[in-house]
Amino acid sequence: MSKVLTHLHSVGLLSLCLLFLPIAAQAATPPDCLSREWVLPGKIPQEDRPAYNKSLNQCNQDLKAAWVDEMRADNQSDSTRMVVFWHNHFTSSIQKVRLPNLIWQQHELITRYAMGNFRVFLHAIAKDPAMLIYLDGVRNLRQAPNENFAREVLELFTLGEGHYSEQDVKEAARAFTGWSLNKQRQFMFNLKQHDDSDKIFMDHSGKLNGDDILDIVLNNPETAHFITEKLWAYWVGKPAPQRVNQLAQGFYQNYEIADLIDAIKATDEYRNRPRNQVKSPVELLIPILVKTGNDLPSAAVAKQLRTLGQDLFNPPNVKGWPSGNDWLTSTYLIDRQNILASYGRDYGKRLTEQQQACSTEPLADLMPTPPLRKTFASSCPQKIVQWLTDPSFQLK
C-alpha cells in the first residue's frame, strides 16, 4: 500500500544531532600537507603536474602514517577497531577522490561517529564530500541520474542484496539528484539539479528527496539486521542466526552502535568464540608494535600494511578490503611471515642488548591458542621469531 512519507530530518535538526553525538576516538593531528590547497590534477598546468603529483603522493603517504600513529596511540581499543570497520563499510578511495583534505575530513567524521548513533551517522556520511565524489553522487543530475551512489547506499550501507528492487535503485537515484558540492567542496543541495517529481520507493510515494530515502531504509528492520549481522561476523565470526535476530531487534529500537557492541560482547557466543578468524594486517601488526615498543616509523608500517593487502584509505573496490582466509594468499602469507620475523628479530635483539629476560609474555594475549611449536631455539631473537611466525599467531 502506497504511503506518503513525512520528512523528519530537516538539515537543521540533523546538524543539531551531529553536535551531540558521542566521540568514538580521537583522530590524529592532521598532517602538515593538508594546510595547502589541493585541486584536481586536471586543473594543474601540464608542465607542473610531475611536481604536483609527487607532492600529492607524499601527502597521501603522510595521511596513512597519521592513521597508523592514531592506531598505535590507542592500541586497538574497541573505538579504534570500529573506525577501521566503518572505513571498510563506508568505503572511499584516495586514488579516486584525489583530494587528501577530503579523505582526512571523512576520516575525522568516521572517527567521531564510529561508536555513536547509526541513524545520524548514515545521514552524515551520505553527505560527506569524499563519499559523493567516490560514488559519483556529484554526477547525479536531474536530466541524467547516476545510480552508483543510490545502489551502494542500498546494497552496501543499509539493506544488503535481495531487499530492494532495480526500480528502487532508479527511484532512489532520482531522489538523490541535487546532492552536490559548492566551490569550497562542502555539501550543498542544488535545487536546480533536483528531480522534484513524484517517486515511488519501497511502497512510499511523494516528492521524495535523499534524506527521505535514508529515513525509509532506516525504518526498515532489514537495515538493523544487515548491520547487526555484519558486526557479529566482525566480532564473533561464527554464524548464530537466532542471536543475530535478537540483537537486531534491539538495535532497531535506537540504532546505538556502542550498545550493540556491548550486547554482542555480553553473549556466550562471543566469550566462547573459537578464535579461528584470520587477523587483518592492521589487527596483526599494530598490537605487536605497541606491545614490543617497536619504534619503526609509521610511514614504513603503512607500507607494510599495503604489502599485506590493507592499503589505508585505499580499499580495492566498493566492497572494501579482503577478509578471513582471503588474507592468506600465497604471496600475502610469505610477506606476513617475513614481516613478523623482522619484528621478532628486532624485539629479541633489543631484549638481549638491554639484558632483559627473553619472554614472550607481552605477546601472550595475541596468541589465541598455545603455539604449535613446543621447543624454542636457545637464542632470544630466534625464540621470539618462532613465536611470532607460529601459525596460531595469524588467528584471533
Short mmCIF file of C-alpha atoms in Angstrom, two decimals:
data_model
loop_
_atom_site.label_atom_id
_atom_site.label_comp_id
_atom_site.label_asym_id
_atom_site.label_seq_id
_atom_site.Cartn_x
_atom_site.Cartn_y
_atom_site.Cartn_z
CA MET A 1 0.00 0.00 0.00
CA SER A 2 1.41 3.35 -1.03
CA LYS A 3 2.23 5.83 1.72
CA VAL A 4 3.30 9.44 1.79
CA LEU A 5 6.46 9.81 3.88
CA THR A 6 6.62 12.64 6.36
CA HIS A 7 10.07 14.19 6.12
CA LEU A 8 11.52 14.03 9.64
CA HIS A 9 15.13 15.06 9.14
CA SER A 10 15.50 18.69 8.18
CA VAL A 11 19.03 19.96 7.73
CA GLY A 12 18.76 21.98 10.93
CA LEU A 13 17.65 19.06 13.06
CA LEU A 14 20.35 16.79 11.63
CA SER A 15 23.05 19.38 12.28
CA LEU A 16 21.88 19.72 15.87
CA CYS A 17 22.03 15.94 16.35
CA LEU A 18 25.57 15.81 14.97
CA LEU A 19 26.74 18.27 17.62
CA PHE A 20 25.75 15.96 20.47
CA LEU A 21 26.85 12.64 19.03
CA PRO A 22 29.43 10.95 21.30
CA ILE A 23 33.03 10.94 20.15
CA ALA A 24 34.48 7.48 19.49
CA ALA A 25 38.21 8.04 19.38
CA GLN A 26 40.48 10.99 18.82
CA ALA A 27 41.74 11.40 15.27
CA ALA A 28 45.44 12.10 14.91
CA THR A 29 46.70 15.61 14.24
CA PRO A 30 46.16 16.35 10.55
CA PRO A 31 49.38 16.12 8.51
CA ASP A 32 51.02 19.44 7.62
CA CYS A 33 50.42 18.82 3.93
CA LEU A 34 46.70 19.46 4.41
CA SER A 35 47.40 23.13 5.03
CA ARG A 36 47.97 23.69 1.31
CA GLU A 37 45.19 23.92 -1.23
CA TRP A 38 44.74 20.75 -3.24
CA VAL A 39 42.96 20.74 -6.59
CA LEU A 40 42.13 18.04 -9.08
CA PRO A 41 45.27 17.21 -11.12
CA GLY A 42 43.46 18.07 -14.35
CA LYS A 43 43.48 21.72 -13.31
CA ILE A 44 47.26 21.81 -12.96
CA PRO A 45 49.26 23.05 -15.97
CA GLN A 46 50.88 20.18 -17.82
CA GLU A 47 54.41 21.30 -17.02
CA ASP A 48 53.65 21.46 -13.28
CA ARG A 49 51.94 18.08 -12.99
CA PRO A 50 55.01 15.90 -12.23
CA ALA A 51 55.94 18.04 -9.21
CA TYR A 52 52.31 18.31 -8.14
CA ASN A 53 51.73 14.56 -8.39
CA LYS A 54 54.89 13.92 -6.38
CA SER A 55 53.64 16.23 -3.61
CA LEU A 56 50.18 14.65 -3.77
CA ASN A 57 51.58 11.14 -3.44
CA GLN A 58 53.71 12.22 -0.48
CA CYS A 59 50.66 13.77 1.21
CA ASN A 60 48.74 10.54 0.71
CA GLN A 61 51.58 8.66 2.43
CA ASP A 62 51.53 11.21 5.26
CA LEU A 63 47.80 10.57 5.77
CA LYS A 64 48.38 6.84 6.03
CA ALA A 65 51.22 7.35 8.51
CA ALA A 66 48.99 9.64 10.60
CA TRP A 67 46.32 6.93 10.78
CA VAL A 68 48.95 4.41 11.89
CA ASP A 69 50.08 6.92 14.57
CA GLU A 70 46.47 7.12 15.72
CA MET A 71 46.09 3.34 15.98
CA ARG A 72 49.40 2.92 17.78
CA ALA A 73 48.46 5.58 20.32
CA ASP A 74 45.11 3.94 21.07
CA ASN A 75 46.38 0.33 20.93
CA GLN A 76 43.41 -1.16 19.09
CA SER A 77 40.66 -0.21 21.53
CA ASP A 78 37.08 -1.02 20.54
CA SER A 79 36.70 2.54 19.24
CA THR A 80 39.79 2.33 17.05
CA ARG A 81 38.79 -1.07 15.72
CA MET A 82 35.38 0.32 14.82
CA VAL A 83 36.99 3.17 12.88
CA VAL A 84 38.68 0.55 10.69
CA PHE A 85 35.40 -1.39 10.44
CA TRP A 86 33.44 1.65 9.24
CA HIS A 87 36.14 2.64 6.75
CA ASN A 88 35.60 -0.84 5.30
CA HIS A 89 31.82 -0.39 5.35
CA PHE A 90 31.55 3.20 4.08
CA THR A 91 34.39 2.83 1.62
CA SER A 92 36.10 5.63 -0.25
CA SER A 93 39.40 5.58 -2.11
CA ILE A 94 42.07 8.24 -2.08
CA GLN A 95 43.05 7.03 -5.53
CA LYS A 96 39.70 8.16 -6.98
CA VAL A 97 38.90 11.12 -4.74
CA ARG A 98 42.39 12.60 -5.33
CA LEU A 99 41.88 15.30 -2.70
CA PRO A 100 43.65 14.36 0.55
CA ASN A 101 41.93 17.03 2.62
CA LEU A 102 38.54 15.49 1.82
CA ILE A 103 39.76 11.99 2.65
CA TRP A 104 41.05 13.20 6.02
CA GLN A 105 37.81 15.09 6.65
CA GLN A 106 35.93 11.84 6.07
CA HIS A 107 38.31 10.01 8.42
CA GLU A 108 37.57 12.55 11.15
CA LEU A 109 33.84 12.07 10.58
CA ILE A 110 34.13 8.28 10.83
CA THR A 111 36.34 8.58 13.91
CA ARG A 112 33.85 10.87 15.59
CA TYR A 113 30.74 8.77 14.91
CA ALA A 114 32.11 5.20 14.88
CA MET A 115 30.57 4.40 18.28
CA GLY A 116 27.59 6.72 18.01
CA ASN A 117 24.12 6.55 16.51
CA PHE A 118 23.92 4.77 13.16
CA ARG A 119 20.90 6.80 12.01
CA VAL A 120 22.74 10.08 12.42
CA PHE A 121 25.98 8.55 11.14
CA LEU A 122 24.31 7.41 7.90
CA HIS A 123 22.84 10.84 7.20
CA ALA A 124 26.24 12.44 7.82
CA ILE A 125 28.37 10.05 5.75
CA ALA A 126 25.87 10.20 2.87
CA LYS A 127 26.57 13.94 2.60
CA ASP A 128 30.32 13.57 3.04
CA PRO A 129 32.17 15.25 0.13
CA ALA A 130 34.65 12.40 -0.39
CA MET A 131 31.78 9.90 -0.46
CA LEU A 132 29.83 11.92 -3.02
CA ILE A 133 32.90 12.08 -5.25
CA TYR A 134 33.83 8.42 -4.80
CA LEU A 135 30.34 7.10 -5.60
CA ASP A 136 29.64 9.68 -8.34
CA GLY A 137 26.92 11.39 -6.33
CA VAL A 138 28.15 14.73 -7.67
CA ARG A 139 27.37 13.43 -11.19
CA ASN A 140 23.77 12.57 -10.30
CA LEU A 141 21.82 15.18 -12.25
CA ARG A 142 18.11 15.73 -12.81
CA GLN A 143 18.33 15.14 -16.57
CA ALA A 144 20.87 12.28 -16.27
CA PRO A 145 20.51 10.34 -12.98
CA ASN A 146 23.60 8.36 -11.92
CA GLU A 147 22.69 5.23 -9.96
CA ASN A 148 26.08 4.45 -8.36
CA PHE A 149 25.52 6.28 -5.09
CA ALA A 150 21.94 5.06 -4.63
CA ARG A 151 22.90 1.45 -5.39
CA GLU A 152 25.70 1.35 -2.83
CA VAL A 153 23.56 3.04 -0.18
CA LEU A 154 21.05 0.20 -0.54
CA GLU A 155 23.38 -2.73 -1.22
CA LEU A 156 26.41 -2.00 0.97
CA PHE A 157 25.41 0.62 3.54
CA THR A 158 21.93 -0.38 4.70
CA LEU A 159 19.68 -3.17 3.38
CA GLY A 160 22.01 -5.60 1.65
CA GLU A 161 21.35 -7.53 -1.53
CA GLY A 162 17.92 -9.03 -2.04
CA HIS A 163 15.98 -6.44 -0.06
CA TYR A 164 15.33 -3.87 -2.79
CA SER A 165 14.47 -3.87 -6.48
CA GLU A 166 16.16 -2.34 -9.51
CA GLN A 167 13.25 0.07 -9.68
CA ASP A 168 14.01 1.11 -6.09
CA VAL A 169 17.57 1.95 -7.19
CA LYS A 170 16.30 4.09 -10.05
CA GLU A 171 13.82 5.93 -7.83
CA ALA A 172 16.42 6.47 -5.10
CA ALA A 173 18.86 7.87 -7.66
CA ARG A 174 16.23 10.41 -8.72
CA ALA A 175 15.65 11.34 -5.08
CA PHE A 176 19.38 11.94 -4.52
CA THR A 177 19.70 14.29 -7.51
CA GLY A 178 20.90 17.72 -6.47
CA TRP A 179 23.25 16.45 -3.75
CA SER A 180 26.43 18.20 -4.75
CA LEU A 181 29.41 20.28 -3.57
CA ASN A 182 29.95 24.02 -3.64
CA LYS A 183 33.17 25.75 -4.70
CA GLN A 184 34.61 25.17 -1.22
CA ARG A 185 33.86 21.43 -1.68
CA GLN A 186 31.25 21.43 1.06
CA PHE A 187 27.93 19.65 0.75
CA MET A 188 25.20 21.66 -0.92
CA PHE A 189 21.71 20.91 -2.17
CA ASN A 190 21.40 22.14 -5.75
CA LEU A 191 17.67 22.67 -6.19
CA LYS A 192 18.06 23.24 -9.94
CA GLN A 193 19.51 19.75 -10.37
CA HIS A 194 16.98 18.00 -8.12
CA ASP A 195 14.18 15.94 -9.61
CA ASP A 196 11.19 17.18 -7.64
CA SER A 197 8.64 14.98 -9.34
CA ASP A 198 6.75 12.18 -7.61
CA LYS A 199 8.60 8.94 -6.92
CA ILE A 200 7.68 5.51 -5.58
CA PHE A 201 10.32 3.88 -3.40
CA MET A 202 9.63 0.70 -1.41
CA ASP A 203 5.88 1.41 -1.14
CA HIS A 204 6.42 5.05 -0.21
CA SER A 205 5.37 7.77 -2.63
CA GLY A 206 5.62 11.51 -2.93
CA LYS A 207 8.20 14.14 -3.83
CA LEU A 208 10.92 12.14 -2.08
CA ASN A 209 14.43 13.52 -1.59
CA GLY A 210 17.68 11.95 -0.43
CA ASP A 211 17.00 12.29 3.29
CA ASP A 212 13.61 10.65 2.78
CA ILE A 213 15.29 7.64 1.16
CA LEU A 214 17.68 7.29 4.09
CA ASP A 215 14.81 7.51 6.57
CA ILE A 216 12.81 4.86 4.70
CA VAL A 217 15.68 2.35 4.76
CA LEU A 218 16.45 3.14 8.40
CA ASN A 219 12.82 2.50 9.26
CA ASN A 220 13.12 -0.92 7.59
CA PRO A 221 14.16 -3.63 10.09
CA GLU A 222 16.31 -5.23 7.39
CA THR A 223 18.83 -2.41 7.81
CA ALA A 224 19.24 -3.13 11.52
CA HIS A 225 19.61 -6.83 10.73
CA PHE A 226 22.18 -6.22 7.98
CA ILE A 227 24.38 -4.06 10.22
CA THR A 228 24.00 -6.41 13.20
CA GLU A 229 24.93 -9.44 11.11
CA LYS A 230 28.00 -7.67 9.76
CA LEU A 231 29.13 -6.57 13.22
CA TRP A 232 28.52 -10.05 14.57
CA ALA A 233 30.73 -11.52 11.84
CA TYR A 234 33.44 -8.99 12.72
CA TRP A 235 33.42 -9.53 16.48
CA VAL A 236 32.40 -13.20 16.74
CA GLY A 237 32.76 -14.84 13.37
CA LYS A 238 30.71 -18.00 13.78
CA PRO A 239 27.13 -17.51 12.49
CA ALA A 240 24.33 -17.53 15.04
CA PRO A 241 21.10 -16.55 13.22
CA GLN A 242 18.81 -16.61 16.25
CA ARG A 243 21.17 -14.49 18.34
CA VAL A 244 21.66 -12.02 15.46
CA ASN A 245 17.88 -11.71 15.05
CA GLN A 246 17.53 -10.98 18.76
CA LEU A 247 20.29 -8.36 18.76
CA ALA A 248 18.99 -6.77 15.57
CA GLN A 249 15.59 -6.20 17.19
CA GLY A 250 17.27 -4.29 20.00
CA PHE A 251 19.48 -2.33 17.60
CA TYR A 252 16.44 -1.32 15.56
CA GLN A 253 14.93 0.43 18.60
CA ASN A 254 17.63 3.10 18.85
CA TYR A 255 20.47 2.36 16.38
CA GLU A 256 23.09 2.95 19.09
CA ILE A 257 26.30 1.32 17.85
CA ALA A 258 28.08 1.19 21.22
CA ASP A 259 25.05 -0.50 22.80
CA LEU A 260 25.03 -3.14 20.07
CA ILE A 261 28.73 -3.87 20.51
CA ASP A 262 28.27 -4.18 24.27
CA ALA A 263 25.38 -6.57 23.68
CA ILE A 264 27.45 -8.68 21.29
CA LYS A 265 30.35 -8.87 23.73
CA ALA A 266 28.00 -9.91 26.54
CA THR A 267 26.88 -13.07 24.72
CA ASP A 268 28.13 -16.56 25.45
CA GLU A 269 28.94 -16.91 21.76
CA TYR A 270 31.40 -14.03 21.99
CA ARG A 271 33.00 -15.26 25.22
CA ASN A 272 33.35 -18.78 23.82
CA ARG A 273 34.16 -17.87 20.22
CA PRO A 274 36.52 -20.33 18.54
CA ARG A 275 39.25 -17.74 17.80
CA ASN A 276 39.79 -19.05 14.30
CA GLN A 277 39.35 -15.87 12.26
CA VAL A 278 42.39 -14.69 10.33
CA LYS A 279 43.68 -11.34 11.54
CA SER A 280 43.66 -8.46 9.09
CA PRO A 281 47.05 -6.79 8.56
CA VAL A 282 46.08 -3.97 10.95
CA GLU A 283 44.98 -6.46 13.62
CA LEU A 284 48.18 -8.42 13.09
CA LEU A 285 50.84 -5.69 13.09
CA ILE A 286 49.65 -2.79 15.24
CA PRO A 287 49.30 -4.69 18.57
CA ILE A 288 52.78 -6.23 18.14
CA LEU A 289 54.34 -2.83 17.53
CA VAL A 290 52.68 -1.46 20.65
CA LYS A 291 53.41 -4.39 22.96
CA THR A 292 57.05 -4.73 21.94
CA GLY A 293 57.77 -0.99 21.89
CA ASN A 294 58.87 -1.16 18.28
CA ASP A 295 59.74 2.34 17.02
CA LEU A 296 59.51 1.56 13.30
CA PRO A 297 58.33 4.78 11.60
CA SER A 298 54.60 4.80 10.94
CA ALA A 299 55.18 5.56 7.26
CA ALA A 300 57.10 2.27 7.00
CA VAL A 301 54.31 0.44 8.84
CA ALA A 302 51.75 1.86 6.38
CA LYS A 303 53.84 0.48 3.51
CA GLN A 304 53.93 -2.93 5.20
CA LEU A 305 50.14 -2.86 5.57
CA ARG A 306 49.89 -2.09 1.87
CA THR A 307 52.20 -5.00 1.08
CA LEU A 308 49.89 -7.26 3.06
CA GLY A 309 46.81 -6.03 1.19
CA GLN A 310 45.37 -3.40 3.54
CA ASP A 311 46.32 -0.13 1.90
CA LEU A 312 44.92 2.51 4.26
CA PHE A 313 42.48 4.97 2.69
CA ASN A 314 42.63 2.91 -0.50
CA PRO A 315 40.50 -0.26 -0.41
CA PRO A 316 40.48 -2.17 -3.72
CA ASN A 317 36.79 -1.62 -4.51
CA VAL A 318 33.43 -0.54 -3.05
CA LYS A 319 33.21 -3.77 -1.05
CA GLY A 320 36.35 -2.89 0.89
CA TRP A 321 39.41 -4.91 1.80
CA PRO A 322 39.52 -8.72 1.83
CA SER A 323 38.54 -10.68 4.92
CA GLY A 324 39.05 -14.08 6.52
CA ASN A 325 41.09 -16.57 4.55
CA ASP A 326 41.45 -14.08 1.70
CA TRP A 327 44.29 -12.57 3.71
CA LEU A 328 46.23 -15.82 3.35
CA THR A 329 47.07 -15.94 -0.32
CA SER A 330 50.46 -17.49 -1.05
CA THR A 331 52.02 -14.04 -1.55
CA TYR A 332 50.41 -12.41 1.48
CA LEU A 333 51.33 -15.34 3.73
CA ILE A 334 55.00 -15.20 2.77
CA ASP A 335 55.08 -11.44 3.31
CA ARG A 336 53.29 -11.81 6.66
CA GLN A 337 55.86 -14.30 7.87
CA ASN A 338 58.77 -12.16 6.69
CA ILE A 339 57.45 -9.02 8.40
CA LEU A 340 56.63 -10.88 11.62
CA ALA A 341 60.10 -12.43 11.60
CA SER A 342 61.66 -8.97 11.28
CA TYR A 343 59.59 -7.79 14.26
CA GLY A 344 60.73 -10.82 16.24
CA ARG A 345 64.41 -10.29 15.46
CA ASP A 346 64.15 -6.63 16.44
CA TYR A 347 62.38 -7.38 19.72
CA GLY A 348 64.65 -10.26 20.67
CA LYS A 349 67.77 -8.25 19.86
CA ARG A 350 66.62 -5.32 22.00
CA LEU A 351 65.83 -7.62 24.92
CA THR A 352 69.31 -9.15 24.64
CA GLU A 353 71.05 -5.79 24.40
CA GLN A 354 69.13 -4.49 27.41
CA GLN A 355 69.96 -7.69 29.29
CA GLN A 356 66.29 -8.38 29.92
CA ALA A 357 64.75 -11.81 30.24
CA CYS A 358 63.72 -13.24 26.89
CA SER A 359 59.98 -13.50 27.46
CA THR A 360 57.00 -13.84 25.12
CA GLU A 361 54.65 -12.77 27.90
CA PRO A 362 53.87 -9.30 26.44
CA LEU A 363 52.60 -11.05 23.30
CA ALA A 364 50.74 -13.88 25.01
CA ASP A 365 47.26 -12.37 24.76
CA LEU A 366 47.70 -12.01 20.99
CA MET A 367 48.02 -15.79 20.62
CA PRO A 368 44.55 -17.43 20.76
CA THR A 369 45.94 -20.93 21.30
CA PRO A 370 49.23 -22.37 22.61
CA PRO A 371 51.91 -22.30 19.93
CA LEU A 372 52.17 -25.37 17.76
CA ARG A 373 55.94 -25.47 18.11
CA LYS A 374 56.80 -26.78 21.56
CA THR A 375 60.57 -26.38 21.51
CA PHE A 376 62.09 -22.95 21.03
CA ALA A 377 65.59 -22.10 19.88
CA SER A 378 68.03 -21.13 22.58
CA SER A 379 68.85 -17.60 21.43
CA CYS A 380 66.37 -14.85 22.26
CA PRO A 381 65.81 -13.43 18.75
CA GLN A 382 65.15 -16.91 17.35
CA LYS A 383 62.75 -17.69 20.18
CA ILE A 384 60.67 -14.55 19.54
CA VAL A 385 60.74 -15.15 15.77
CA GLN A 386 59.44 -18.68 16.26
CA TRP A 387 56.66 -17.38 18.49
CA LEU A 388 55.53 -14.64 16.08
CA THR A 389 55.68 -16.87 13.00
CA ASP A 390 53.72 -19.69 14.62
CA PRO A 391 50.53 -20.38 12.58
CA SER A 392 48.39 -19.67 15.66
CA PHE A 393 49.56 -16.08 15.65
CA GLN A 394 47.62 -15.44 12.41
CA LEU A 395 44.33 -16.03 14.22
CA LYS A 396 42.13 -14.02 16.56
#
